[in-house]
PDB file of C-alpha atoms and ligand atoms in Angstrom:
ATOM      1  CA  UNK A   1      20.892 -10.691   4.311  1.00 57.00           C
ATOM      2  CA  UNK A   2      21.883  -7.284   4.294  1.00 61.00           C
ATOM      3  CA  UNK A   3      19.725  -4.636   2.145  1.00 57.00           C
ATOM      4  CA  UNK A   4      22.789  -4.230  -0.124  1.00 61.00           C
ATOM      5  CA  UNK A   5      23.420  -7.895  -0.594  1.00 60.00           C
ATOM      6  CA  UNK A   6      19.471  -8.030  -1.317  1.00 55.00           C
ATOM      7  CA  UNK A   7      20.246  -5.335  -4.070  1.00 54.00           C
ATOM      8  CA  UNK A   8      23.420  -7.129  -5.163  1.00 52.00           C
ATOM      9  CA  UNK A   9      21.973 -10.598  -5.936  1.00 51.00           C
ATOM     10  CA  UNK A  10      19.460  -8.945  -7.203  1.00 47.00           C
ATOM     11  CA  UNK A  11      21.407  -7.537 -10.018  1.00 45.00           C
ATOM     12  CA  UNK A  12      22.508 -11.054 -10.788  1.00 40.00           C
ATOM     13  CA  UNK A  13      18.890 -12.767 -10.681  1.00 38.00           C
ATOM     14  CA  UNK A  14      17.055 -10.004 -12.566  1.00 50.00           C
ATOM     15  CA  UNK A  15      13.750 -10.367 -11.002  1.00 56.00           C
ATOM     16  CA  UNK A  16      14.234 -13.110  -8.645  1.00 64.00           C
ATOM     17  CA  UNK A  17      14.484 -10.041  -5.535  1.00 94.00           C
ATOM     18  CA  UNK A  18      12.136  -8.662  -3.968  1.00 97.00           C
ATOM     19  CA  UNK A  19      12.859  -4.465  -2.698  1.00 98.00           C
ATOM     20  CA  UNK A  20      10.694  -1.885  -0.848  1.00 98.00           C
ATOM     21  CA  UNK A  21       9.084   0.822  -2.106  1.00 98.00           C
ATOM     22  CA  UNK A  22       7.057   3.792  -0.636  1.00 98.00           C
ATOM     23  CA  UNK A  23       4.448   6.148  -2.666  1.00 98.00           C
ATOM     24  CA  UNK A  24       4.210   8.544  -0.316  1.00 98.00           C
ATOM     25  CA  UNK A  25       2.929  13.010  -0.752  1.00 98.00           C
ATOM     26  CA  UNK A  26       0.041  14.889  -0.668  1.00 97.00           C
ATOM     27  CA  UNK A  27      -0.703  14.540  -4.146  1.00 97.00           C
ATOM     28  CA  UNK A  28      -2.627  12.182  -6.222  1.00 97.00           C
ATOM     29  CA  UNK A  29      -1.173   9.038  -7.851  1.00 98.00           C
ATOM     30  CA  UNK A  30       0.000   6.705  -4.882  1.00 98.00           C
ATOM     31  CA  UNK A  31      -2.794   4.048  -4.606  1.00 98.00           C
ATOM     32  CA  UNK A  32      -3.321   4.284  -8.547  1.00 98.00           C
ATOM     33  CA  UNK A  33       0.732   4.058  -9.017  1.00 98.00           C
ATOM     34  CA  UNK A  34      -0.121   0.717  -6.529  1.00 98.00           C
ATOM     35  CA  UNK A  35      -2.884  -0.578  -8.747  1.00 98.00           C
ATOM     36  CA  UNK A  36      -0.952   0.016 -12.303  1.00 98.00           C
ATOM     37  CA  UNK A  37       2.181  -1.962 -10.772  1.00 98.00           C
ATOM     38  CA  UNK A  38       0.102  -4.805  -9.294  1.00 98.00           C
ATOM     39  CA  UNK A  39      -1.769  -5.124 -13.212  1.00 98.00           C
ATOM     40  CA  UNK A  40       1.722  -5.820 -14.679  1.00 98.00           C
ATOM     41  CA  UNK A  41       3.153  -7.838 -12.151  1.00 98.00           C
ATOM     42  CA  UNK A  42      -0.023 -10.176 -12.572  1.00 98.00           C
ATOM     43  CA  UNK A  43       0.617  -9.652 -16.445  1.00 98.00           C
ATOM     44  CA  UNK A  44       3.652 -10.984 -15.721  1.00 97.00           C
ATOM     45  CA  UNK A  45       3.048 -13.760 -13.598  1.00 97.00           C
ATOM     46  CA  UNK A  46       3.353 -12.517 -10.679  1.00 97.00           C
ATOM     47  CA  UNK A  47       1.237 -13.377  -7.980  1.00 98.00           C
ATOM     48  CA  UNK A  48       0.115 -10.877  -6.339  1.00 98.00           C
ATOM     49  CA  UNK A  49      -1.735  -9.078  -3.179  1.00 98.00           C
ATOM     50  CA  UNK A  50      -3.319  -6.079  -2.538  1.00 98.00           C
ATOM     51  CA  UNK A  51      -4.354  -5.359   1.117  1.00 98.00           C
ATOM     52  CA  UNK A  52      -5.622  -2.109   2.245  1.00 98.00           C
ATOM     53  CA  UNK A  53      -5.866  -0.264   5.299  1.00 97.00           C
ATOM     54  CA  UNK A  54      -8.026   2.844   6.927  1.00 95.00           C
ATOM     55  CA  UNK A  55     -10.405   2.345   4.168  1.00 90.00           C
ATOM     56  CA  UNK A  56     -13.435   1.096   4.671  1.00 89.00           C
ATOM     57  CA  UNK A  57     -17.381   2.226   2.789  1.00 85.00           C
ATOM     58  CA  UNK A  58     -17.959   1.692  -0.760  1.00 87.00           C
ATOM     59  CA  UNK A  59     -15.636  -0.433  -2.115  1.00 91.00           C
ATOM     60  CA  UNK A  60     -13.216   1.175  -4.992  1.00 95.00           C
ATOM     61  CA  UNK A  61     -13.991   0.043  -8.632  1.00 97.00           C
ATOM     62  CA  UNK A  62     -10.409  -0.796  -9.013  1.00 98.00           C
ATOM     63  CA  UNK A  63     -10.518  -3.832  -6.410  1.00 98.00           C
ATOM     64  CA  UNK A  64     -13.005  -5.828  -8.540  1.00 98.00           C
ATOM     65  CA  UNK A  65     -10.890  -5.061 -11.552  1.00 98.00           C
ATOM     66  CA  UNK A  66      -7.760  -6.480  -9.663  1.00 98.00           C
ATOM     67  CA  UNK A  67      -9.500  -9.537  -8.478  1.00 98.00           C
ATOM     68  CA  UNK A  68     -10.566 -10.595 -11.911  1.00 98.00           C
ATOM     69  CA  UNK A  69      -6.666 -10.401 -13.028  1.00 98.00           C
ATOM     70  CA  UNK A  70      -6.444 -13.264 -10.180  1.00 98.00           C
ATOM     71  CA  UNK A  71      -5.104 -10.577  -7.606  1.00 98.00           C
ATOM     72  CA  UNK A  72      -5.776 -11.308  -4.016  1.00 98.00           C
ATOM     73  CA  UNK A  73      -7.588  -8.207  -2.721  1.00 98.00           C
ATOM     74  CA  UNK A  74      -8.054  -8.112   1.276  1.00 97.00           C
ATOM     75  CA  UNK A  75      -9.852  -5.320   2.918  1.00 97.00           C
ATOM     76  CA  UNK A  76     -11.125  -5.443   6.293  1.00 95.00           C
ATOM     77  CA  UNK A  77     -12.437  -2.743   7.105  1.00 93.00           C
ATOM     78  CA  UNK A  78     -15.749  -2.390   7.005  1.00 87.00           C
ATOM     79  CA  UNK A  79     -16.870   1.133   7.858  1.00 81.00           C
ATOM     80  CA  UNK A  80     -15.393   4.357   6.781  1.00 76.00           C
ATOM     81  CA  UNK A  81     -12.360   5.663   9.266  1.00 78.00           C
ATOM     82  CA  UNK A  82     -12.907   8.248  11.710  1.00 78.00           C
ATOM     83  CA  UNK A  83      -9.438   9.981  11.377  1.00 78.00           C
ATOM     84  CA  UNK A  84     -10.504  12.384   9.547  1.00 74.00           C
ATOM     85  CA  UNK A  85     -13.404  13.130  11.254  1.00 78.00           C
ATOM     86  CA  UNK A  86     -11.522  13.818  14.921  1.00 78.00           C
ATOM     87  CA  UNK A  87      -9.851  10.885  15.635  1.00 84.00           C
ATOM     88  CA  UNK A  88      -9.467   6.665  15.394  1.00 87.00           C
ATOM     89  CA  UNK A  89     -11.966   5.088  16.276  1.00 89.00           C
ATOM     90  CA  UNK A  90     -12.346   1.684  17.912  1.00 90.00           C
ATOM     91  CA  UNK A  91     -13.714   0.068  14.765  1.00 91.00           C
ATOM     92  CA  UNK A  92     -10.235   1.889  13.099  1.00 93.00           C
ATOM     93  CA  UNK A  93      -8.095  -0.308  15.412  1.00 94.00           C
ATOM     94  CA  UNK A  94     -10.309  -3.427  15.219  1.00 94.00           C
ATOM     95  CA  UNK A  95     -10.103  -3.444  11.329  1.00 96.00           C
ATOM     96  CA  UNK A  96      -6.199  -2.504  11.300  1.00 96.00           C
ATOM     97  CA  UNK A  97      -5.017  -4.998  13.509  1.00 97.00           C
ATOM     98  CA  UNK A  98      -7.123  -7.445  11.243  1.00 97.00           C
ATOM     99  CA  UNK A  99      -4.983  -5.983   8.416  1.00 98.00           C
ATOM    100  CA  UNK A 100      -1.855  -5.845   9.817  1.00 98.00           C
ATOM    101  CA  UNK A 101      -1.992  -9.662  10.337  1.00 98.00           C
ATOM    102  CA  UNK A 102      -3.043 -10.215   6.951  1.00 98.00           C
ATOM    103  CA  UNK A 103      -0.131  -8.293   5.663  1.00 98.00           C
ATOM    104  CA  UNK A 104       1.772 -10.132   7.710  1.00 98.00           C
ATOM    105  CA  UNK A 105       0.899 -13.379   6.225  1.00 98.00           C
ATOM    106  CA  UNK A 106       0.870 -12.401   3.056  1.00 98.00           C
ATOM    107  CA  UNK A 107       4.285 -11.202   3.475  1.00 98.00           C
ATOM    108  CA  UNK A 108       6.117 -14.127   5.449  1.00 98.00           C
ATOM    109  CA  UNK A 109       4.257 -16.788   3.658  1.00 97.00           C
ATOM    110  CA  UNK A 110       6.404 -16.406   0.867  1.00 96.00           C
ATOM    111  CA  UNK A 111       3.125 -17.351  -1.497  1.00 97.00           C
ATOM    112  CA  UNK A 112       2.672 -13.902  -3.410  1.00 98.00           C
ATOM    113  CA  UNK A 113       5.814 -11.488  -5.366  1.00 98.00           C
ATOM    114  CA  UNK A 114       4.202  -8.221  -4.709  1.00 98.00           C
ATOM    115  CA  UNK A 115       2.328  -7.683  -1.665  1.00 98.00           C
ATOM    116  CA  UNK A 116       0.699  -3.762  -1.698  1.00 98.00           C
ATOM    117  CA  UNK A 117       0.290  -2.477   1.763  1.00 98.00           C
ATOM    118  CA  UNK A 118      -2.056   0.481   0.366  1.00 98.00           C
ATOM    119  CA  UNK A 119      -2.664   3.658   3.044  1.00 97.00           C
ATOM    120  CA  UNK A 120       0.296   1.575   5.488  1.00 98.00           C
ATOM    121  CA  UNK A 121       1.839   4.571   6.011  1.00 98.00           C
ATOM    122  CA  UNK A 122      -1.348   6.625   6.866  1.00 96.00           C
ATOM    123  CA  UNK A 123      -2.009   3.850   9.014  1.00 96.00           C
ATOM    124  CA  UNK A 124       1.584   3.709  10.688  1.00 97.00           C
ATOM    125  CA  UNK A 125       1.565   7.884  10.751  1.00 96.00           C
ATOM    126  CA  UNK A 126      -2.104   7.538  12.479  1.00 94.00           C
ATOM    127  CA  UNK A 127      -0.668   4.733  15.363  1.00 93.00           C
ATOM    128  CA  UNK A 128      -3.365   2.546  14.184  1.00 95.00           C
ATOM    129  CA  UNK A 129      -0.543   0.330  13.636  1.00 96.00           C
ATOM    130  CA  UNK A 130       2.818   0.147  15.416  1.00 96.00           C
ATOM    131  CA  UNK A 131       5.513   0.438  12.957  1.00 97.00           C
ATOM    132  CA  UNK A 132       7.341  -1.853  14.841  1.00 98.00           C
ATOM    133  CA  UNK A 133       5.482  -4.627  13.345  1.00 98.00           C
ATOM    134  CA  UNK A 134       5.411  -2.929   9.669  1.00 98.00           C
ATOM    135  CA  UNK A 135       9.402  -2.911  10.021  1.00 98.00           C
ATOM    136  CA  UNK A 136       9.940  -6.432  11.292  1.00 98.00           C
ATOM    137  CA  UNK A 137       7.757  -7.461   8.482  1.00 98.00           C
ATOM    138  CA  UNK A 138       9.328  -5.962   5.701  1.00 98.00           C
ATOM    139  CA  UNK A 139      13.058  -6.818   7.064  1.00 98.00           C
ATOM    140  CA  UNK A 140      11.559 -10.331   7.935  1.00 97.00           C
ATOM    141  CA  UNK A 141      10.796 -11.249   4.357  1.00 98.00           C
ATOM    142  CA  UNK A 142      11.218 -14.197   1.662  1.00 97.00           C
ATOM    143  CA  UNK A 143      14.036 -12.987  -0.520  1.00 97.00           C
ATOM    144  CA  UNK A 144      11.663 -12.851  -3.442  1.00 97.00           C
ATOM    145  CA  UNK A 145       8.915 -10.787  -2.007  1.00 98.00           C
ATOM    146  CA  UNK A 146       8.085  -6.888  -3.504  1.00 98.00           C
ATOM    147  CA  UNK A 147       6.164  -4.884  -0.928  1.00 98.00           C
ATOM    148  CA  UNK A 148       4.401  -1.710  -1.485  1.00 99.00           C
ATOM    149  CA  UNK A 149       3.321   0.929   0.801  1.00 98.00           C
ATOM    150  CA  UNK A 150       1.210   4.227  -0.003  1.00 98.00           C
ATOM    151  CA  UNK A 151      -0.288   6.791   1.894  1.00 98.00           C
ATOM    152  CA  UNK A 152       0.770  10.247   2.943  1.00 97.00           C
ATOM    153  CA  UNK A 153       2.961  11.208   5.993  1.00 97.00           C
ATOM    154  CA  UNK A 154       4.934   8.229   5.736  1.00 98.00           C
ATOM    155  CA  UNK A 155       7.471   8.047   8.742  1.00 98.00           C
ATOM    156  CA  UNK A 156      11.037   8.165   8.541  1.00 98.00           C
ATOM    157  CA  UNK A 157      11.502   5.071   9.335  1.00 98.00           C
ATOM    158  CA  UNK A 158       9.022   3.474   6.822  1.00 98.00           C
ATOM    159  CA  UNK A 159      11.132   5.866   4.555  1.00 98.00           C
ATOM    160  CA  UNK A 160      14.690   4.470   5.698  1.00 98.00           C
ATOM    161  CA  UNK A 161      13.604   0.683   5.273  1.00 98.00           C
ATOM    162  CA  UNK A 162      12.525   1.098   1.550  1.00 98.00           C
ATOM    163  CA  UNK A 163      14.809   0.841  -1.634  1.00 98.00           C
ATOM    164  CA  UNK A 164      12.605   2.879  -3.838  1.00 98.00           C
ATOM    165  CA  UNK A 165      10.763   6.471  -2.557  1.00 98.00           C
ATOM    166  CA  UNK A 166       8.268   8.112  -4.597  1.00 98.00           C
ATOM    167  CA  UNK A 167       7.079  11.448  -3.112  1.00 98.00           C
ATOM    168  CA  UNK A 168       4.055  12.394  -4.897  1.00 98.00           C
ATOM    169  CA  UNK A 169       3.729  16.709  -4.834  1.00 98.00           C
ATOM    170  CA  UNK A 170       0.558  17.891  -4.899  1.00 97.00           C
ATOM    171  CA  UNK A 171       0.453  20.882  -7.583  1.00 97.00           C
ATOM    172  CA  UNK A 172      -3.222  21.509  -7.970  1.00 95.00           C
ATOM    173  CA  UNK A 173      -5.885  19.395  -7.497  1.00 94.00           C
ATOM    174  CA  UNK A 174      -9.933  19.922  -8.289  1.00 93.00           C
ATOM    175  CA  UNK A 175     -10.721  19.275  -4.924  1.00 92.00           C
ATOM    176  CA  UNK A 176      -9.225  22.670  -4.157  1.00 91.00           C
ATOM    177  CA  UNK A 177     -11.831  24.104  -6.079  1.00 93.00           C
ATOM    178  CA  UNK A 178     -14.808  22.012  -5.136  1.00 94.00           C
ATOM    179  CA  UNK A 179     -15.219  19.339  -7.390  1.00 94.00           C
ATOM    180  CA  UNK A 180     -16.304  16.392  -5.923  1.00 95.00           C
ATOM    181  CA  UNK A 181     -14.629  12.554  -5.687  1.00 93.00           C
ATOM    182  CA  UNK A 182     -15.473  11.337  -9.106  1.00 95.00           C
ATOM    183  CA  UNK A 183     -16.062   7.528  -9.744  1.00 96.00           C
ATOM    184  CA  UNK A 184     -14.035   5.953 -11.668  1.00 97.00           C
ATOM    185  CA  UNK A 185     -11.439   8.387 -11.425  1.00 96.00           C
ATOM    186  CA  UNK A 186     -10.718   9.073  -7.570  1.00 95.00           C
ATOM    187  CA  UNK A 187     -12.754   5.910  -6.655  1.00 95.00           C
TER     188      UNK A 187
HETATM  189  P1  LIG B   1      -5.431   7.922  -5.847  1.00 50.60           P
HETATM  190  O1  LIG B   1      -6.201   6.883  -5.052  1.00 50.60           O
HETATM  191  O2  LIG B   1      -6.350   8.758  -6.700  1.00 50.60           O
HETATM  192  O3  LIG B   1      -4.225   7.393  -6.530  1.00 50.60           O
HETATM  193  P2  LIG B   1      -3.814   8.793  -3.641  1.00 50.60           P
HETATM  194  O4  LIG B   1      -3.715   7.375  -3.240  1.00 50.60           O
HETATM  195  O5  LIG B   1      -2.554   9.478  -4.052  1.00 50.60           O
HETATM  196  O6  LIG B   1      -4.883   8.975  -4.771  1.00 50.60           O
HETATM  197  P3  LIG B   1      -4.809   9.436  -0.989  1.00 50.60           P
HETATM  198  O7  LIG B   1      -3.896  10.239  -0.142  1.00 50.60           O
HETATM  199  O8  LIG B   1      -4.945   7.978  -0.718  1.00 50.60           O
HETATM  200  O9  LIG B   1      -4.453   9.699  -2.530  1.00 50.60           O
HETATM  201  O10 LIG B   1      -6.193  10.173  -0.953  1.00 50.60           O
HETATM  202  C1  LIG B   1      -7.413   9.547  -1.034  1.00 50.60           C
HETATM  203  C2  LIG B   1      -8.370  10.346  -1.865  1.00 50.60           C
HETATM  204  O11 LIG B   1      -8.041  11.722  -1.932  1.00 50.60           O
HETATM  205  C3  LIG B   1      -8.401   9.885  -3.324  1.00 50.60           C
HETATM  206  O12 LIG B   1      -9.731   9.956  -3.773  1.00 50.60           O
HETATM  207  C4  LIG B   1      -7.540  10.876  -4.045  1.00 50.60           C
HETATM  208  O13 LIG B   1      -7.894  11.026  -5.411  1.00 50.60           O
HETATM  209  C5  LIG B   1      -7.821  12.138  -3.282  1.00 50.60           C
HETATM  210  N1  LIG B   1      -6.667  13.036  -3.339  1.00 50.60           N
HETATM  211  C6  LIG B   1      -5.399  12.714  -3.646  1.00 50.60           C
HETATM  212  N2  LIG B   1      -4.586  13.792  -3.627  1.00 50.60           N
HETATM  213  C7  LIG B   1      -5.356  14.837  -3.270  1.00 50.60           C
HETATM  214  C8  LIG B   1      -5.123  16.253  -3.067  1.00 50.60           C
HETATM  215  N3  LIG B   1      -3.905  16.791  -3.220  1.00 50.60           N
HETATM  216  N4  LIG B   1      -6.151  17.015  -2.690  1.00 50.60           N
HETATM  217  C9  LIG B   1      -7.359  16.490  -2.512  1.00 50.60           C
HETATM  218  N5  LIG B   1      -7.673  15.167  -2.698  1.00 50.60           N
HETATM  219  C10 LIG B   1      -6.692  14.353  -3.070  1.00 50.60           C
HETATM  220 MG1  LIG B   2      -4.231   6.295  -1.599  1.00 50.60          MG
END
């Protein structure tokens, strides 16, 4: 089916179709905007899953949170990414072809409504995962399925395939003036 068909019969089986959208920008919101819409699509039912890319370390206190509301949270990897610090390393690729073919699944399956691809597009902009494969996923999908991507730089293409683009603009932010990652807030 067609994206505008998709839309179309959408508009005729209020909730019953499943669009694309991207949270993408420099500034802060997109994997919190994720983690608000995955707590009221499991309020409403839903069933959902949250898989994450790139990160890796101490785990964020939001994915214990979503678990207990009976999300599915899958995060493989295991150590923090390197692409900040100079470039992916092999542990990077390891852990995002793990998640890419958990995404996958969780995608085609056709058991979950929302599926959150959070940092996709970092992952995608990065080459840790060929597009390709994020593009055949989302066009490949059960008609009911809602995916989610976040992270910054996403690609135009990412960008082309989605029905719903959030650019998030970063105005100010206390990093800029040295205040630290705060639990509970940034993590
Ligand atoms: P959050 O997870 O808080 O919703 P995000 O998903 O929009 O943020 P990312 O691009 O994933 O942001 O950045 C990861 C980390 O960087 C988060 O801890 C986030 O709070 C922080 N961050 C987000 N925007 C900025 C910014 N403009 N400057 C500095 N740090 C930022
Ligand atoms: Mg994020």
């Amino acid at each position: 089916m067609s994206d505008e068909a998709r839309v179309r019969a959408g508009s005729e089986h209020a909730g019953r179709v499943g669009l694309v959208q991207v949270y993408t920008g420099d500034g802060k919101g997109k994997t919190t905007a994720a983690v608000g819409l995955a707590v009221r699509a499991a309020g409403a039912g839903l069933r959902v899953a949250f898989v994450q890319f790139v990160k890796g370390g101490e785990r964020s206190s939001e994915l214990p949170m979503l678990e207990r509301l009976g999300v599915r949270v899958e995060r493989p990897a295991r150590a923090s990414t390197g692409l900040l610090a100079g470039g992916a390393t092999d542990e990077d690729r390891r852990a995002a072809a793990e998640t890419l073919a958990i995404a996958q699944d969780a995608i085609a399956g056709g058991a979950y409504d929302l599926v959150v691809l959070d940092e996709a597009c970092v992952a995608a902009a990065y080459g840790l995962v060929d597009e390709v494969h994020l593009l055949a996923a989302l066009r490949g999908r059960p008609v009911h399925v809602e995916v989610v991507l976040t992270g910054r730089g996403a690609t135009d293409a990412l960008l082309e395939a989605a029905d719903l683009v959030t650019e998030m603009r970063a105005v100010r932010h206390p990093f800029d003036r040295g205040v630290k990652a705060r639990k509970g807030i940034e993590f």
